[in-house]
Coordinates of C-alpha atoms in Angstrom, one line a residue:
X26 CA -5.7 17.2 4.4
X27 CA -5.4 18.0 8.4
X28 CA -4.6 16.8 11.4
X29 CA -5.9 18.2 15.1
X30 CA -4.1 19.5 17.5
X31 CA -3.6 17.4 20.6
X32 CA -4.1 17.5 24.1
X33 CA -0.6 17.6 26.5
X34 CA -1.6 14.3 27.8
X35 CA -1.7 12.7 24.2
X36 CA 1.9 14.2 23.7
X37 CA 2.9 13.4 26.4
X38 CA 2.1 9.5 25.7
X39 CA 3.4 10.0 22.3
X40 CA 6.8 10.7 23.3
X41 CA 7.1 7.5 24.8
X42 CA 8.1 4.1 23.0
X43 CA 4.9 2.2 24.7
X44 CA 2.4 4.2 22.7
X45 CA 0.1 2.5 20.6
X46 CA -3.7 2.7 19.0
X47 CA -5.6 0.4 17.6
X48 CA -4.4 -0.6 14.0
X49 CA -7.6 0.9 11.7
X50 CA -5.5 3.4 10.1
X51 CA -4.4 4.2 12.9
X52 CA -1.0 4.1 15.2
X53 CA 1.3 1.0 15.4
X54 CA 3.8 0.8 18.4
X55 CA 6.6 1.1 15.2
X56 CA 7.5 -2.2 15.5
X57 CA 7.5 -4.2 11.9
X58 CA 5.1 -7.0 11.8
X59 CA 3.7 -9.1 9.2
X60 CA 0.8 -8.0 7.7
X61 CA -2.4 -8.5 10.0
X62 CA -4.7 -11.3 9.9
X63 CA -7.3 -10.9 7.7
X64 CA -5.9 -7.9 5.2
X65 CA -6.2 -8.4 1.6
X66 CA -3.5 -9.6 -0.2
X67 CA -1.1 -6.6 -0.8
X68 CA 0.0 -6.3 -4.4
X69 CA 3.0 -4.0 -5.4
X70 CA 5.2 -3.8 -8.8
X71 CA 7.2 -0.6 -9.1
X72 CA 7.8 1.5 -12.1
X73 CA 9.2 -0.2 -15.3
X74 CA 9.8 0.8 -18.3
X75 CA 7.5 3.1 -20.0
X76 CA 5.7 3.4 -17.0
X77 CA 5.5 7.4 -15.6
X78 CA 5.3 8.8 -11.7
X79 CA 4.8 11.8 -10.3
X80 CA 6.9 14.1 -7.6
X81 CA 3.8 12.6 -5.4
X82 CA 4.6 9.6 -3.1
X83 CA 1.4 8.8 -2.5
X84 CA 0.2 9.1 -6.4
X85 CA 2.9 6.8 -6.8
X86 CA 2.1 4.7 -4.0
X87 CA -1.4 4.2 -6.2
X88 CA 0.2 3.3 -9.0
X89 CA 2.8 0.5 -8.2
X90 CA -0.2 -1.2 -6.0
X91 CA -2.3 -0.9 -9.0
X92 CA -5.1 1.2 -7.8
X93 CA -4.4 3.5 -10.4
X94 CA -3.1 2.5 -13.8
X95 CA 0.3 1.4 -13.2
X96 CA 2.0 3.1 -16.5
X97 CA 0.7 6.0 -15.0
X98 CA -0.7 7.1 -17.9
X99 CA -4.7 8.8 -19.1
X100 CA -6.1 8.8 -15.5
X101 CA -9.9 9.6 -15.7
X102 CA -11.5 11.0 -12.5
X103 CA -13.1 7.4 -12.3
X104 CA -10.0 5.8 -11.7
X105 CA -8.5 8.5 -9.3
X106 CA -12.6 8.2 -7.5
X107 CA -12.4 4.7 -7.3
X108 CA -8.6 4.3 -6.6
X109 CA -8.3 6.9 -3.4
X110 CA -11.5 4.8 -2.3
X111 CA -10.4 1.5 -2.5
X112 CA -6.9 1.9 -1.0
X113 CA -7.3 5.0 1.6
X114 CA -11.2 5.4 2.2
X115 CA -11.6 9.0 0.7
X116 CA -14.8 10.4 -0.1
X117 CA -15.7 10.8 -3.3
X118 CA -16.7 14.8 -3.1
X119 CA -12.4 15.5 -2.4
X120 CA -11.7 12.9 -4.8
X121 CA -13.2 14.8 -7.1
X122 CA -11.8 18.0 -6.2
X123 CA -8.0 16.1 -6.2
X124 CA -8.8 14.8 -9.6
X125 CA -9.9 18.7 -11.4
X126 CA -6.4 19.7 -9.6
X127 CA -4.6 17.4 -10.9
X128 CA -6.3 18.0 -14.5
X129 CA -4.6 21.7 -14.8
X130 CA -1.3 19.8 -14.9
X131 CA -2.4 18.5 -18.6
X132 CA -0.9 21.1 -21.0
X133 CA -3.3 19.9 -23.7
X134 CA -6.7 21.7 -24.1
X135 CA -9.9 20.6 -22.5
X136 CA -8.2 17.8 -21.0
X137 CA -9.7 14.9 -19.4
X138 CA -6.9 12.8 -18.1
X139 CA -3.9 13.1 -16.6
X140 CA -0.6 11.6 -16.6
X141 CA 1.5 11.1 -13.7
X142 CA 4.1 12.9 -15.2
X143 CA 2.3 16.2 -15.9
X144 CA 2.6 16.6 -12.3
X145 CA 6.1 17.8 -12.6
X146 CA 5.3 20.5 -14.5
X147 CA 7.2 23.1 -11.8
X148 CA 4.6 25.8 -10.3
X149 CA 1.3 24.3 -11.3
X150 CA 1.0 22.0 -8.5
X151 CA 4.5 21.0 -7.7
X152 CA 6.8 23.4 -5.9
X153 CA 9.8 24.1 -4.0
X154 CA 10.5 22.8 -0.5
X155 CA 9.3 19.4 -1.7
X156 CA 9.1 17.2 1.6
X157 CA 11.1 15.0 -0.6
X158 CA 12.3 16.1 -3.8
X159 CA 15.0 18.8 -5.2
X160 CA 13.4 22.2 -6.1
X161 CA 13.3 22.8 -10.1
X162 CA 16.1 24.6 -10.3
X163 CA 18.5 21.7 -8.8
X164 CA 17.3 19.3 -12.2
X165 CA 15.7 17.1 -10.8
X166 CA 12.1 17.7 -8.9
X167 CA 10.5 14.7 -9.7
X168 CA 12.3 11.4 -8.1
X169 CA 12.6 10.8 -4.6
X170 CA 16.1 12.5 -3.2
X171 CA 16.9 10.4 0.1
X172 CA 19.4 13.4 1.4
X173 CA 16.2 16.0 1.1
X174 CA 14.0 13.2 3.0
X175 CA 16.6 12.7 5.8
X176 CA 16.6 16.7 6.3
X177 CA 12.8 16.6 6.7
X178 CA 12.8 13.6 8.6
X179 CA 15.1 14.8 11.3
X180 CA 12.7 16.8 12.8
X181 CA 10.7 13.9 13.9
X182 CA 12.3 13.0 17.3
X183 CA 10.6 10.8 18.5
X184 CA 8.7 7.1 16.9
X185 CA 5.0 9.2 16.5
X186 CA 5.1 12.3 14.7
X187 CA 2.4 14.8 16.2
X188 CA 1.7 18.3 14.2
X189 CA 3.9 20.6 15.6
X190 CA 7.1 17.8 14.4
X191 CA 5.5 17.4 10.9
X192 CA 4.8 21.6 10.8
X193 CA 8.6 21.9 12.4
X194 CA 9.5 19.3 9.4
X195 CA 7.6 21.4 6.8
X196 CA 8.8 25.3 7.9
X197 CA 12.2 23.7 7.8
X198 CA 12.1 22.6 4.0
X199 CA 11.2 25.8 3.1
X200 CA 14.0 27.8 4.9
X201 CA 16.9 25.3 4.0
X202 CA 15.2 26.0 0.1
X203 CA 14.9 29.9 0.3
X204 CA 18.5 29.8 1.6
X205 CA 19.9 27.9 -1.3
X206 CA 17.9 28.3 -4.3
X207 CA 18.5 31.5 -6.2
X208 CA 14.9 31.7 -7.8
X209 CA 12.9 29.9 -4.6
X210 CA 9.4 31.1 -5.0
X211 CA 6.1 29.9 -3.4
X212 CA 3.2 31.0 -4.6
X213 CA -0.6 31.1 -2.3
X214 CA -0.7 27.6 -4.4
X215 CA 2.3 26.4 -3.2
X216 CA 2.1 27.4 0.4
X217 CA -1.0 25.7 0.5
X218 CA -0.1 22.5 -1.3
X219 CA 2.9 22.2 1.3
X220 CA 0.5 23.0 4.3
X221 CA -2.0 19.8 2.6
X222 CA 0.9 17.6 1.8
X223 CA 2.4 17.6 5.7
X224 CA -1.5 17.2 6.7
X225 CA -2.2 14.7 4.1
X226 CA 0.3 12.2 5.6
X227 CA -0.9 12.4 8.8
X228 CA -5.1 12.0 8.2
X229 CA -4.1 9.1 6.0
X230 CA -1.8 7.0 7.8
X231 CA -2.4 8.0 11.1
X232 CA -5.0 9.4 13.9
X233 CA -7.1 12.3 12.2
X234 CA -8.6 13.0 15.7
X235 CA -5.3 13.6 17.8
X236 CA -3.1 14.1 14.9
X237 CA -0.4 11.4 15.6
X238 CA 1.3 9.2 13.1
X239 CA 3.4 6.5 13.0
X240 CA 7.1 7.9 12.3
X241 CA 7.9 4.4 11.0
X242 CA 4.8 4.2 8.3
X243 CA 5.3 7.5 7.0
X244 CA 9.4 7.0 6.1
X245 CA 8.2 3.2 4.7
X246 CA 5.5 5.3 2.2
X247 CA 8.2 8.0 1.5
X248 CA 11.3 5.9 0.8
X249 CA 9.3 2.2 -0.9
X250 CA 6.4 4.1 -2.9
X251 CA 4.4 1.3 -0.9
X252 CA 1.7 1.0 1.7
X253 CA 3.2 0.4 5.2
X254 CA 1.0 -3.0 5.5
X255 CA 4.0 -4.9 6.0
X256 CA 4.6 -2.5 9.4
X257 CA 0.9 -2.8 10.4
X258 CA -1.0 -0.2 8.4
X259 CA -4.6 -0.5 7.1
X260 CA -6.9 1.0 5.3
X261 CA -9.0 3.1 7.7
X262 CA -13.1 2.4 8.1
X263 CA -14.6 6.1 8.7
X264 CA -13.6 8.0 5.2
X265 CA -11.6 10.8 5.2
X266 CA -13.7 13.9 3.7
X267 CA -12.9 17.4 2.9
X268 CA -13.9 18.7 6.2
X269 CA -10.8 16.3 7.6
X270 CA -8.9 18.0 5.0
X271 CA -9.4 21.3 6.4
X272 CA -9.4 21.3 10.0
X273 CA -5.7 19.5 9.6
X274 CA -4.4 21.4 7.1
X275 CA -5.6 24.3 9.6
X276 CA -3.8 22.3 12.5
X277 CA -0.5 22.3 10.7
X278 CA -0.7 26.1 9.4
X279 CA -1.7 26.9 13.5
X280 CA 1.6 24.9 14.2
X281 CA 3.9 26.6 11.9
X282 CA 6.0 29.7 13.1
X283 CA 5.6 33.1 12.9
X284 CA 7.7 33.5 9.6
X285 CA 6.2 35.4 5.9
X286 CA 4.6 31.7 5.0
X287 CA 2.1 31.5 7.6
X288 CA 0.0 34.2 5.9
X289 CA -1.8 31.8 4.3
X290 CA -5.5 32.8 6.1
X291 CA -7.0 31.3 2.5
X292 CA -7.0 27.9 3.5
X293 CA -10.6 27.1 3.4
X294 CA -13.0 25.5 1.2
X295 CA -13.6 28.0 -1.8
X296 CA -9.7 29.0 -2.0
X297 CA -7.7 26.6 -0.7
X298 CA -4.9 25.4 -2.6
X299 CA -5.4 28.3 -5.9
X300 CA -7.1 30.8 -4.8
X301 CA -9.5 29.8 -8.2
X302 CA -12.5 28.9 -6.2
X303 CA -14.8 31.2 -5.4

């Protein structure tokens, strides 16, 4: 998903701890309040036992609030339609597309469902330089790894992350993972699922016209596998559809550096994320 770029005045005002939007999905001043007046009640049970998750916080996120089954387990593209509808106001036409992604994780044949858990399966859809998560060849690349998070979240200076933080945050991830993992690979899938993942954060729980999101909300969603309502957050009113998806994840691949992973001039509907689609 994507995220524009902004103009100098917006960062400007972003760098500074007065900033603040209205709160539809929107920006927060960072502050931790109760939840608004008037939000549905928020419901929210992590994992127990025999209950599976994903190397995907906000899959996760889905699951402990219930939207999606909460063991985890035989998700149907119904659920996964009606679940990224209900808590995050996305169009049914991406939901979609999401869902048939997520079905190539299902090593059995003809699949239907998925599992949380087949998302760990290491260069299908998840990769290394994980925002949040060792690289395969550490063990573990599916549970949330707090030292990884703090290296990401250090490049986010300031209380609202704008594009060129979250890319910074992103291009690091990959060189501290190329620098210490002996068989770091990322494939035109995984470039682009890093590139969607950095813009994902920001269309969802922030501004998709100016690209700014509250630092506070994304390290809440990260680090509790929860909604930030508690902080503010609500579900946004104007969806988010695939044409959000691209122009941020453009947005971010604009703000990334000149280094070997910014080749990635596939990112458009038809190819992006597998280079499958034709």
């Amino acid at each position: 998903m994507k995220y524009y770029l902004f103009a100098s005045a917006a960062l400007f005002v972003a760098g500074t701890s007065s900033f603040r939007l209205p709160t539809d999905g929107q920006l927060s001043n960072g502050r931790r309040a109760s939840i608004p007046a008037g939000h549905p009640p928020v419901h929210w049970k992590p994992a127990g036992p025999g209950d599976v998750r994903a190397p995907c916080p906000m899959l996760n996120t889905l699951a402990n609030h219930g939207y999606l089954p909460h063991d985890g387990k035989n998700i149907t593209e119904e659920h996964t339609i009606r679940a990224l509808k209900l808590a995050l106001n996305i169009e049914e036409e991406l939901s979609q597309y999401l869902f048939q992604e997520a079905l190539t994780t299902n090593p059995a044949e003809n699949a239907t469902t998925f599992s949380l858990d087949d998302l760990s399966r290491h260069n299908i859809l998840e990769h290394d330089a994980s925002l949040s998560r060792l690289d395969h060849y550490f063990g573990d690349n599916h549970d949330f790894n707090q030292e990884i998070f703090d290296q990401t979240r250090s490049y986010w200076p300031d209380p609202v992350i704008n594009v060129q933080a979250a890319a910074n945050a992103r291009e690091a991830r990959v060189k501290a993972s190329n620098a210490t993992n002996p068989t770091f690979a990322l494939s035109e899938l995984g470039l682009a699922f890093g590139y969607g993942e950095t813009a994902a954060y920001i269309i969802i729980l922030g501004n998709k016209t100016t690209g700014l999101v509250d630092r506070s909300w994304v390290e809440y969603l990260f680090e509790n596998e929860r909604l930030p309502s508690e902080l503010g957050w609500v579900r946004r009113k104007d969806p988010i559809s695939f044409s959000d998806l691209e122009n941020m994840l453009q947005q971010v691949v604009n703000a990334t550096g000149n280094s070997e992973d910014t080749k990635l001039d596939m990112i458009k509907r038809g190819d992006f994320h597998t280079g499958r689609r034709s």
